[in-house]
Short mmCIF file of C-alpha atoms in Angstrom, two decimals:
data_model
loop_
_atom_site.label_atom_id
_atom_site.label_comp_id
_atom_site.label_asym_id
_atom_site.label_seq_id
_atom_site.Cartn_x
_atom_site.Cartn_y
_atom_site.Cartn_z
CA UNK A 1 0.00 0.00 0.00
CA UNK A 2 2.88 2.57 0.78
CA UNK A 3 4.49 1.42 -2.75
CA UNK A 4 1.12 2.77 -4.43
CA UNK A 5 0.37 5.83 -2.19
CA UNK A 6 4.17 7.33 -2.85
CA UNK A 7 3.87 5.92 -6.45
CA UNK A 8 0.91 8.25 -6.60
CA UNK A 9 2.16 11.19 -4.86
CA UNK A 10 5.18 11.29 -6.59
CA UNK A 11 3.86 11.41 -9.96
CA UNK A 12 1.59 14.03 -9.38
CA UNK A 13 4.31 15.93 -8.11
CA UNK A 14 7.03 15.92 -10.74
CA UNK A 15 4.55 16.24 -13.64
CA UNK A 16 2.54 19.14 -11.63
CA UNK A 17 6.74 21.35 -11.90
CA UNK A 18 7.67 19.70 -14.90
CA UNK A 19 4.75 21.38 -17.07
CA UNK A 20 5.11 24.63 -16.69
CA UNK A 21 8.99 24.14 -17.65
CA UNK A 22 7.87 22.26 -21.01
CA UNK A 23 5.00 24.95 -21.59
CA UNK A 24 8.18 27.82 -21.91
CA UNK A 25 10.73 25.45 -23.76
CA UNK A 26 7.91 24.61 -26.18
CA UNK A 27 7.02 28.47 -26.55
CA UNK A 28 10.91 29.27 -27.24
CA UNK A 29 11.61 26.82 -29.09
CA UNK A 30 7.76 27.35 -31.00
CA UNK A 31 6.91 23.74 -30.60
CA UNK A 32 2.96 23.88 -31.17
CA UNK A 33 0.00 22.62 -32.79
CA UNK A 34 -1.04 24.24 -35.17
CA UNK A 35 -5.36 24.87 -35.83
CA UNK A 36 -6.77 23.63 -39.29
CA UNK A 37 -10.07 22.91 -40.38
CA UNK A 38 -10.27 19.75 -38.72
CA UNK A 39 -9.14 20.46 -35.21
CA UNK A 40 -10.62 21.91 -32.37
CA UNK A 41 -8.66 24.44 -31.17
CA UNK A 42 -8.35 27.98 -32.86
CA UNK A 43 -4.82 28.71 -31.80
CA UNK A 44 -1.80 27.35 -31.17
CA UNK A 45 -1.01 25.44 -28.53
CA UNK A 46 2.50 23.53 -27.05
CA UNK A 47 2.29 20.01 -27.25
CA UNK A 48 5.24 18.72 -24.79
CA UNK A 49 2.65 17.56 -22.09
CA UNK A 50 3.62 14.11 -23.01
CA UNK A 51 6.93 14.80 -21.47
CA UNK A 52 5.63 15.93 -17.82
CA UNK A 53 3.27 13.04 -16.93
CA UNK A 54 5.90 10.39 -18.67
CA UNK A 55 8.67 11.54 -16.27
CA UNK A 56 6.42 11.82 -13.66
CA UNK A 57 5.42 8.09 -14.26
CA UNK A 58 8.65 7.04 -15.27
CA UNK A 59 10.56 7.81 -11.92
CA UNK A 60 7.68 6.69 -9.74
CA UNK A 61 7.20 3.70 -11.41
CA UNK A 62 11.05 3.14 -10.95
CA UNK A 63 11.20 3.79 -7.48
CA UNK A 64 8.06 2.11 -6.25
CA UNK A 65 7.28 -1.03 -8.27
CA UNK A 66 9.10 -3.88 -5.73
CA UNK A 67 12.02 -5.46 -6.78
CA UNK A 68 10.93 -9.27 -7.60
CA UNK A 69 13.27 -12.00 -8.96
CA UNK A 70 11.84 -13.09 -12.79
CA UNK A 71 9.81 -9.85 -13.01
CA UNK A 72 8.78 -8.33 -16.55
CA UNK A 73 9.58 -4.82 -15.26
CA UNK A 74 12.50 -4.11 -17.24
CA UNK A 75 11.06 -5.15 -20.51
CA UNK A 76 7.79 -3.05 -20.02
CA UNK A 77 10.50 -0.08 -18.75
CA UNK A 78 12.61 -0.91 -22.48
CA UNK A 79 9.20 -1.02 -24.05
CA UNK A 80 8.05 2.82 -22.38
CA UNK A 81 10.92 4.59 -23.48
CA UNK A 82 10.77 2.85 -26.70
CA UNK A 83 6.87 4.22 -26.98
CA UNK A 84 8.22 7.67 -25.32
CA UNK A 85 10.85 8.22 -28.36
CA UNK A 86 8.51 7.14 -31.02
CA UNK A 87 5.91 9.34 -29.99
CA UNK A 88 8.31 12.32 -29.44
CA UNK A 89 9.90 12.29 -32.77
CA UNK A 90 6.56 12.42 -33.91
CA UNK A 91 5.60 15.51 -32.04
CA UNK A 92 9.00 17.44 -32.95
CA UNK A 93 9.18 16.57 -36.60
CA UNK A 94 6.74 14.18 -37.54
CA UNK A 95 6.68 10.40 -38.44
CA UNK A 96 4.69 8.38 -41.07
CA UNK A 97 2.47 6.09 -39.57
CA UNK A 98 4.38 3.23 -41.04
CA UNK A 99 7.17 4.04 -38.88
CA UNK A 100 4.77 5.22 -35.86
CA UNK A 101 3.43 1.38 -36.11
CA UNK A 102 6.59 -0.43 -36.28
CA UNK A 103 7.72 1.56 -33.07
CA UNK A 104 4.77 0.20 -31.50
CA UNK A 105 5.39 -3.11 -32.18
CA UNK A 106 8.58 -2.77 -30.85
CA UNK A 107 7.55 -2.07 -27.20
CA UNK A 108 4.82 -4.67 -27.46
CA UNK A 109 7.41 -7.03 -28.55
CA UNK A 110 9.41 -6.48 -25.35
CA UNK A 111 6.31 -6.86 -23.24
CA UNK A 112 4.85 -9.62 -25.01
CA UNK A 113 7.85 -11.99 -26.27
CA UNK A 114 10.28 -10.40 -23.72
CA UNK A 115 7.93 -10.27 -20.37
CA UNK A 116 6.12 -13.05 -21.42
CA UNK A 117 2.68 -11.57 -21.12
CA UNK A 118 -0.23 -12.84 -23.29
CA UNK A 119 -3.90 -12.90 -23.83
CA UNK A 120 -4.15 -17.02 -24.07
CA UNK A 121 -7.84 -17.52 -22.63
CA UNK A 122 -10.92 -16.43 -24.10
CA UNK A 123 -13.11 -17.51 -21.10
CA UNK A 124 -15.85 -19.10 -23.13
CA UNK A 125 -16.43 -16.07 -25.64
CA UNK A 126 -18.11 -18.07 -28.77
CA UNK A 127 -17.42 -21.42 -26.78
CA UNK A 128 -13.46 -20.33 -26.73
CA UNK A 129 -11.43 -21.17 -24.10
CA UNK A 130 -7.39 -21.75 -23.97
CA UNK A 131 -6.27 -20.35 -27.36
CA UNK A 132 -2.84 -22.10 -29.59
CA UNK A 133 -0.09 -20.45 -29.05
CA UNK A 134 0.21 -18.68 -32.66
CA UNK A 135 -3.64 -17.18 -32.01
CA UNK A 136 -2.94 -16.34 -28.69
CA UNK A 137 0.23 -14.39 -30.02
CA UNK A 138 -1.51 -12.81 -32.74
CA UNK A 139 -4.47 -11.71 -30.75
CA UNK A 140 -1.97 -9.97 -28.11
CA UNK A 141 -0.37 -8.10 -30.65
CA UNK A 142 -4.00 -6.90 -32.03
CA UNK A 143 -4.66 -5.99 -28.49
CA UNK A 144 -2.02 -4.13 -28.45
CA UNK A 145 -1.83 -2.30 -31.43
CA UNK A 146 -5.25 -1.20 -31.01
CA UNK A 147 -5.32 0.01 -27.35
CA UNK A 148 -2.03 2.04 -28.24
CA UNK A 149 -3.83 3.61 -30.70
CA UNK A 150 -7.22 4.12 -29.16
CA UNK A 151 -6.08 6.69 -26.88
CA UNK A 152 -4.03 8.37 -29.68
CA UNK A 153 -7.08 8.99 -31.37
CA UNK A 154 -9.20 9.78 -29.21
CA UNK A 155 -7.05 12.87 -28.06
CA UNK A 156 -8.58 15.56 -30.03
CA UNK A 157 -10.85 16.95 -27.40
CA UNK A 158 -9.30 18.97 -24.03
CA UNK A 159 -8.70 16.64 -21.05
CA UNK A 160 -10.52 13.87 -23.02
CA UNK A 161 -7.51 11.19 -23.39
CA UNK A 162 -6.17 12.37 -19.82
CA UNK A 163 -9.75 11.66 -18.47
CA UNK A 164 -10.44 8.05 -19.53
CA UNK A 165 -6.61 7.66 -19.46
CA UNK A 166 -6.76 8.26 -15.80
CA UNK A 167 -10.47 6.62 -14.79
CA UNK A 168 -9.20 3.40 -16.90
CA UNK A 169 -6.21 3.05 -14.89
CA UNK A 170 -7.20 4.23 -11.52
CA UNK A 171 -9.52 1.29 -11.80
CA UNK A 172 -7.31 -1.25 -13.06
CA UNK A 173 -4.93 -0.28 -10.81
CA UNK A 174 -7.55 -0.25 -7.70
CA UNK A 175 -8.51 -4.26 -8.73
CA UNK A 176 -4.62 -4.79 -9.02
CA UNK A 177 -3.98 -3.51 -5.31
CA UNK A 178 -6.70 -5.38 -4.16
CA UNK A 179 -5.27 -8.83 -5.15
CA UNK A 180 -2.02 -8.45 -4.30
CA UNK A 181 -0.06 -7.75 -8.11
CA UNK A 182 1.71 -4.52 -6.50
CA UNK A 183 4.01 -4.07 -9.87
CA UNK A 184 0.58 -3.65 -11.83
CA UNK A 185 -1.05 -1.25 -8.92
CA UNK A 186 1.69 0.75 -8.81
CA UNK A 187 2.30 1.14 -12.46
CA UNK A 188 -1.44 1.95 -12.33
CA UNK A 189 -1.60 4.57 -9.69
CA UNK A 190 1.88 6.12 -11.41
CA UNK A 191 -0.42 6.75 -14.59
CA UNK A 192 -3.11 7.76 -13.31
CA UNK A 193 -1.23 10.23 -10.39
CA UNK A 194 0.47 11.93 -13.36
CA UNK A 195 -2.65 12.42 -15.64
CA UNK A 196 -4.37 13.93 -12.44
CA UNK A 197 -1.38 16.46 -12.88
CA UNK A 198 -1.39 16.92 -15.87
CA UNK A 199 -5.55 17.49 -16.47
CA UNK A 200 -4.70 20.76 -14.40
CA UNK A 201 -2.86 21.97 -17.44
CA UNK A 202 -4.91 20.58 -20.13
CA UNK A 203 -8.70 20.89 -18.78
CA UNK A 204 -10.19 23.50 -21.42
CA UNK A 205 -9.39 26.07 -22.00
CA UNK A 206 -6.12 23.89 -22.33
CA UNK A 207 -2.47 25.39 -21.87
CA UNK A 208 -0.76 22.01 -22.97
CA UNK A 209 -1.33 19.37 -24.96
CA UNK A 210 -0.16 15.47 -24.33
CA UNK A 211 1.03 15.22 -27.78
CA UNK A 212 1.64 11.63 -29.40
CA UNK A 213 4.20 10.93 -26.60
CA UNK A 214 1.61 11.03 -23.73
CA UNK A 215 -1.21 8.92 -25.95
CA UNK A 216 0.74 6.34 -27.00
CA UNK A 217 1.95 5.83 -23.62
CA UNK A 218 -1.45 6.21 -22.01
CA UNK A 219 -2.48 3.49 -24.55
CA UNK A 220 0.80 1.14 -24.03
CA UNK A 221 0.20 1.08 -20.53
CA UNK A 222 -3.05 0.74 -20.58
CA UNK A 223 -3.08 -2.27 -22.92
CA UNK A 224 -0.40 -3.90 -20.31
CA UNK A 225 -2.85 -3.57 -17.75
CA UNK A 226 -5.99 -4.57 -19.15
CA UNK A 227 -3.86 -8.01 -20.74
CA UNK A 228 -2.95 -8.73 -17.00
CA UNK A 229 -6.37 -7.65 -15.52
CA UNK A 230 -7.53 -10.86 -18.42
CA UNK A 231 -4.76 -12.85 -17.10
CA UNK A 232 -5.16 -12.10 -13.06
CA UNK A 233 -9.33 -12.09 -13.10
CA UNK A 234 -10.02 -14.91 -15.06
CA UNK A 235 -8.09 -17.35 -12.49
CA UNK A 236 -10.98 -19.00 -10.72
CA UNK A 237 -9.30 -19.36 -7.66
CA UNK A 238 -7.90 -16.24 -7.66
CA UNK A 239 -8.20 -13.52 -4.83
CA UNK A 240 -10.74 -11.69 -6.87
CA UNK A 241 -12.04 -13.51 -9.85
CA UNK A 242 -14.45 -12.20 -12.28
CA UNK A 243 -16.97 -13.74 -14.38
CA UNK A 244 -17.13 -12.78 -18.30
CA UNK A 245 -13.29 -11.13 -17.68
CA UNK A 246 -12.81 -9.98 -21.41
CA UNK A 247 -16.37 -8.61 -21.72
CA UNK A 248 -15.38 -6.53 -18.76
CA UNK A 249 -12.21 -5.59 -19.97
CA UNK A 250 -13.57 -4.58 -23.05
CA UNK A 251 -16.44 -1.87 -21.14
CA UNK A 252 -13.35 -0.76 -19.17
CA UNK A 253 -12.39 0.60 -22.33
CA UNK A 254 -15.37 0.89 -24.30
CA UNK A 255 -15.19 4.52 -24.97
CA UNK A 256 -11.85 4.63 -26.98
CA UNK A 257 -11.39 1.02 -28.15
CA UNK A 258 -15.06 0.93 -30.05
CA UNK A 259 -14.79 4.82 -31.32
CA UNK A 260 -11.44 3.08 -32.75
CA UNK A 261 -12.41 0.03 -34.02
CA UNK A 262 -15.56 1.55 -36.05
CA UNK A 263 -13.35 4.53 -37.18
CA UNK A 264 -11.09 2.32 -38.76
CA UNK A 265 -13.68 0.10 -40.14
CA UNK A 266 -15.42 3.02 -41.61
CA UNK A 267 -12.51 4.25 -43.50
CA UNK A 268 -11.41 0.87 -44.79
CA UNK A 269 -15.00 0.35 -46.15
CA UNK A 270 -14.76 3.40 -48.10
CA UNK A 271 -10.70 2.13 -48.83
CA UNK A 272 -8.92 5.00 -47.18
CA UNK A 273 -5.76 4.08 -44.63
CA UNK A 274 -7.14 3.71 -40.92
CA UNK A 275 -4.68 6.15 -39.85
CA UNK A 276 -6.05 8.83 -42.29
CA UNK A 277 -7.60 11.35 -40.42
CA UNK A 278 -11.43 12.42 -40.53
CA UNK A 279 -13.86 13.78 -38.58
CA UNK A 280 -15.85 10.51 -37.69
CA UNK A 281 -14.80 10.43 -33.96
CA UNK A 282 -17.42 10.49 -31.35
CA UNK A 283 -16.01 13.89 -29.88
CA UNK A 284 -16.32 15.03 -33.59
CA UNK A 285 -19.88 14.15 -33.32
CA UNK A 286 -20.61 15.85 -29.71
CA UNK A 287 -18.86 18.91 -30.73
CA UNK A 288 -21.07 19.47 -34.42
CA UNK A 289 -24.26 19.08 -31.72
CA UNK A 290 -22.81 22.45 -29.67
CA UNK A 291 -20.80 20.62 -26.35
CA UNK A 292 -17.93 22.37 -25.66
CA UNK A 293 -14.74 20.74 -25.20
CA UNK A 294 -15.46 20.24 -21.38
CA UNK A 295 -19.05 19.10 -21.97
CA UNK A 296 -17.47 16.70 -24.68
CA UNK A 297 -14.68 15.20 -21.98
CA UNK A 298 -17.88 14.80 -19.15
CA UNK A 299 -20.00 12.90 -21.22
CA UNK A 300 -17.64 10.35 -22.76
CA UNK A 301 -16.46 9.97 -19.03
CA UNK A 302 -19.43 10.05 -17.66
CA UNK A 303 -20.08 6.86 -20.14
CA UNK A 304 -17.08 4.84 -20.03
CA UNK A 305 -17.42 4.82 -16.34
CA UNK A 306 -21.06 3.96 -16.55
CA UNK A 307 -20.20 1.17 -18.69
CA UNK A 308 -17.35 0.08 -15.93
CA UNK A 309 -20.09 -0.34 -13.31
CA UNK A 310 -22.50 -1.95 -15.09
CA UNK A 311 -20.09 -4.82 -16.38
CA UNK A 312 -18.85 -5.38 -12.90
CA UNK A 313 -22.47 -5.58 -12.34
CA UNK A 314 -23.55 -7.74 -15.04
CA UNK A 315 -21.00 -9.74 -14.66
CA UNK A 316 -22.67 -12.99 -14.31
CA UNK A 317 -24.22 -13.09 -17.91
CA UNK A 318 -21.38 -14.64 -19.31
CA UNK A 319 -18.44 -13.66 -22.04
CA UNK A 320 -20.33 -14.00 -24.99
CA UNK A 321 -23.57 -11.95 -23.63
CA UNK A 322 -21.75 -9.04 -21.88
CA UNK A 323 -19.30 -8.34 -25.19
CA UNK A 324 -22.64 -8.71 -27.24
CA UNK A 325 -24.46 -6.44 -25.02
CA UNK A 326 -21.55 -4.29 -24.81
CA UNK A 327 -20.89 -3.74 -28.56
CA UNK A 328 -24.65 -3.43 -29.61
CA UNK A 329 -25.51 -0.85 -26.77
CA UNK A 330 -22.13 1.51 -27.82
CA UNK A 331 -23.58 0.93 -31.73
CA UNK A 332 -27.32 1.79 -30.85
CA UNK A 333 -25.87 4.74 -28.66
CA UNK A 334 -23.40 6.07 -31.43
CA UNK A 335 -26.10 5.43 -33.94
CA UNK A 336 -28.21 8.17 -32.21
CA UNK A 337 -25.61 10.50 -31.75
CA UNK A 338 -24.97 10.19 -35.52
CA UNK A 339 -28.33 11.06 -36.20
CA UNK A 340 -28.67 13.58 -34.28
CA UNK A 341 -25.81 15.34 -35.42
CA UNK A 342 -26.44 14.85 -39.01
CA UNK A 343 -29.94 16.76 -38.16
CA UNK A 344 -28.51 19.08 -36.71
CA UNK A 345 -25.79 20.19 -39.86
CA UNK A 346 -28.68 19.26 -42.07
CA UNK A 347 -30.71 22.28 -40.24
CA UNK A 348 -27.30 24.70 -39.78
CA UNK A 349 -27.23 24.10 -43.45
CA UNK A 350 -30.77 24.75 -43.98
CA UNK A 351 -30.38 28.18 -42.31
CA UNK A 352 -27.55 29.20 -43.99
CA UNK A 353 -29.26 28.71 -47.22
CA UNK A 354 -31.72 30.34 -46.48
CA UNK A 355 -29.96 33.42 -45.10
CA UNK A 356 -27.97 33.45 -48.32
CA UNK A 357 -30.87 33.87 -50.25
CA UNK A 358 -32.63 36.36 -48.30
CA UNK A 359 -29.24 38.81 -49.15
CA UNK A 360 -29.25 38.10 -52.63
CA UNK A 361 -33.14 38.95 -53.53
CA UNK A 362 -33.31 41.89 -55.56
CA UNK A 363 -34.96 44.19 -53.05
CA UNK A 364 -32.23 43.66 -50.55
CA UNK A 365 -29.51 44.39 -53.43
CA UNK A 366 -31.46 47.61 -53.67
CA UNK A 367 -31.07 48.11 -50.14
CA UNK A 368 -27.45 47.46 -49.85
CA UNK A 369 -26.60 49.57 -52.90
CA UNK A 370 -29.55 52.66 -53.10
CA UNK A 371 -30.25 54.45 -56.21
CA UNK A 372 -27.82 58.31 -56.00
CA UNK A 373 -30.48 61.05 -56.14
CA UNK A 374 -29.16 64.50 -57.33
CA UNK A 375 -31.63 66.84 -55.92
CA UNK A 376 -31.95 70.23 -57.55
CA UNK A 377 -33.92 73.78 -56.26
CA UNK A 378 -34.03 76.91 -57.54
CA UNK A 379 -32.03 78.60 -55.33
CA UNK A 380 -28.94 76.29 -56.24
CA UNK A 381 -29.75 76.93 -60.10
CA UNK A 382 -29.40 80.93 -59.40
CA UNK A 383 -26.84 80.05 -57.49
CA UNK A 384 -24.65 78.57 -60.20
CA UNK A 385 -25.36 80.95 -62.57
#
């Protein structure tokens, strides 16, 4: 318990006096992100956040998680700084996402191959239990991939990523704590002490942004956590075991791995790259119905952690049911939100129109350009002669 309550502490702390630092070297240096029509924002803003909460995390992690013979700490430490340097270069100068994804296999190579940590039962899902070794592998690496990447996209709103970023791992980290895995608690409360930090900075009107380094990292260790949490609560005789484990894993992160999944599916279908970027994204759609950014970050929060609660909850209904009840609940509910927001550009569109063509009618022309009358009396005719 100390381990985790200085973890915590000490996280917040060096990210809460390393911001401010990054906010001036970014500013003097003119590291920013630039608006366009597709983001948010309408000025620029430094994007070194990354940097604050990943020290912050770094040396709490380093000093807190226990030192245990055969322990895959070192590998997921390799596989950080590899995610830390990928996502930097990326925020300084750029990076194709060809080279963006290779870095992320990388780190999930150390964790996976390296700390020997895999996704190899499917707890009944579809009738599915232990999984062959190549599938097992394979669906890891998917796991991966797409966690690490969930939370990348999904940071286009203020204080959105931070937010589920910190509720995903405060939890995970809570359940970890509770059974005894003190590495996975502590690498939990690191996280989620230094997004706490960090949200100070970034909460709209947002004087920082987490960049691709804090995303990807938020999403790497993330994805390590939730592939333990699998492992850990799926033991039966475990300290805390949980019925229908990967359908609860799955609503842990429900709010960034399904806005993912059908944002990539969507632009494959119409055969774009899934890294190309849109405005499909579920903040998109909250922010074309009027939220504001904060509004935005509440409600997705507000739902992910709804959907937390009610898969503990529901627990009992089995793998196949919860992910099924999971996955056509977040469709129905996006489905509305899509409709609603395509009414509502549909009637911004409307009025536009309409307002266009009430300033071009002829009588308004007339209005905005009147006639010049040359008015004449007697006295000015005399006058001039």
């Amino acid at each position: 318990m100390e381990n985790v309550l200085i973890a915590t502490v000490l996280s917040f702390v060096v990210t809460y006096f390393s911001i401010p630092i990054l906010i001036k070297v970014a500013e003097l240096k003119h590291l920013y992100d630039e608006p366009d029509e597709r983001k948010a924002h309408k000025k620029r803003i430094p994007t070194l956040g990354g940097m604050g909460f990943f020290s912050g995390f770094i040396i709490a992690a380093a000093v807190c998680v226990p030192v245990l013979q055969n322990s895959p700490f070192q590998y997921m430490m390799a596989a950080f700084f590899i995610i830390f340097m990928v996502g930097m270069k990326d925020d300084i100068v750029g990076l194709s996402p060809l080279k963006k994804l290779i870095g992320q296999l990388l780190a999930s190579f150390a964790i996976i191959y390296l700390g020997n940590l895999q996704i190899s039962n499917m707890y009944g899902f579809l009738g599915i239990y232990e999984l062959p070794s190549s599938i097992s592998l394979m669906l890891t690496y998917f796991t991966f991939i797409v966690v690490i990447n969930a939370f990348n996209l999904i940071d286009g709103v203020d204080g959105q990523a931070g937010s589920i970023g910190l509720l995903v791992s405060a939890i995970l980290g809570a359940y970890f704590l509770h059974v005894g895995e003190i590495t996975y608690a502590v690498l939990g409360f690191s996280m989620a002490g230094g997004l706490a930090s960090f949200l100070i900075y970034n909460i709209s009107p947002a004087k920082i942004f987490m960049g691709d380094t804090g995303s990807l990292l938020i999403g790497l260790v993330n994805a390590v956590l939730v592939i333990k949490f699998i492992d850990v609560a799926g033991n039966p005789v475990g300290k805390m075991p949980i019925t229908a484990t990967p359908g609860v894993a799955v609503a842990i992160l429900i709010v960034p791995l399904f806005d993912t999944l059908r944002v990539f599916a969507v632009r494959m279908l119409r055969g774009r790259s899934p890294f190309s970027a849109d405005r499909n994204h579920i903040h998109h759609y909250l922010l074309d119905l009027k939220l504001n950014h904060k509004q935005t970050t509440l409600v997705s929060v507000t739902v992910n952690a709804i959907y937390i609660a009610a898969a503990f909850a529901l627990q009992g209904i089995g793998t196949t049911a919860m992910i099924i009840v999971v996955g056509m609940s977040a469709m129905g509910l996006t489905g509305i939100l899509y409709l609603a927001r395509k009414r509502k550009l549909a009637a911004v569109a409307q009025a536009q129109a309409a307002l266009n063509l009430q300033v071009a009618t002829p009588e308004n022309v007339a209005l905005q350009n009147p006639p010049k009358i040359l008015r004449v009396t007697n006295d000015g005719i005399l006058q001039d002669k």
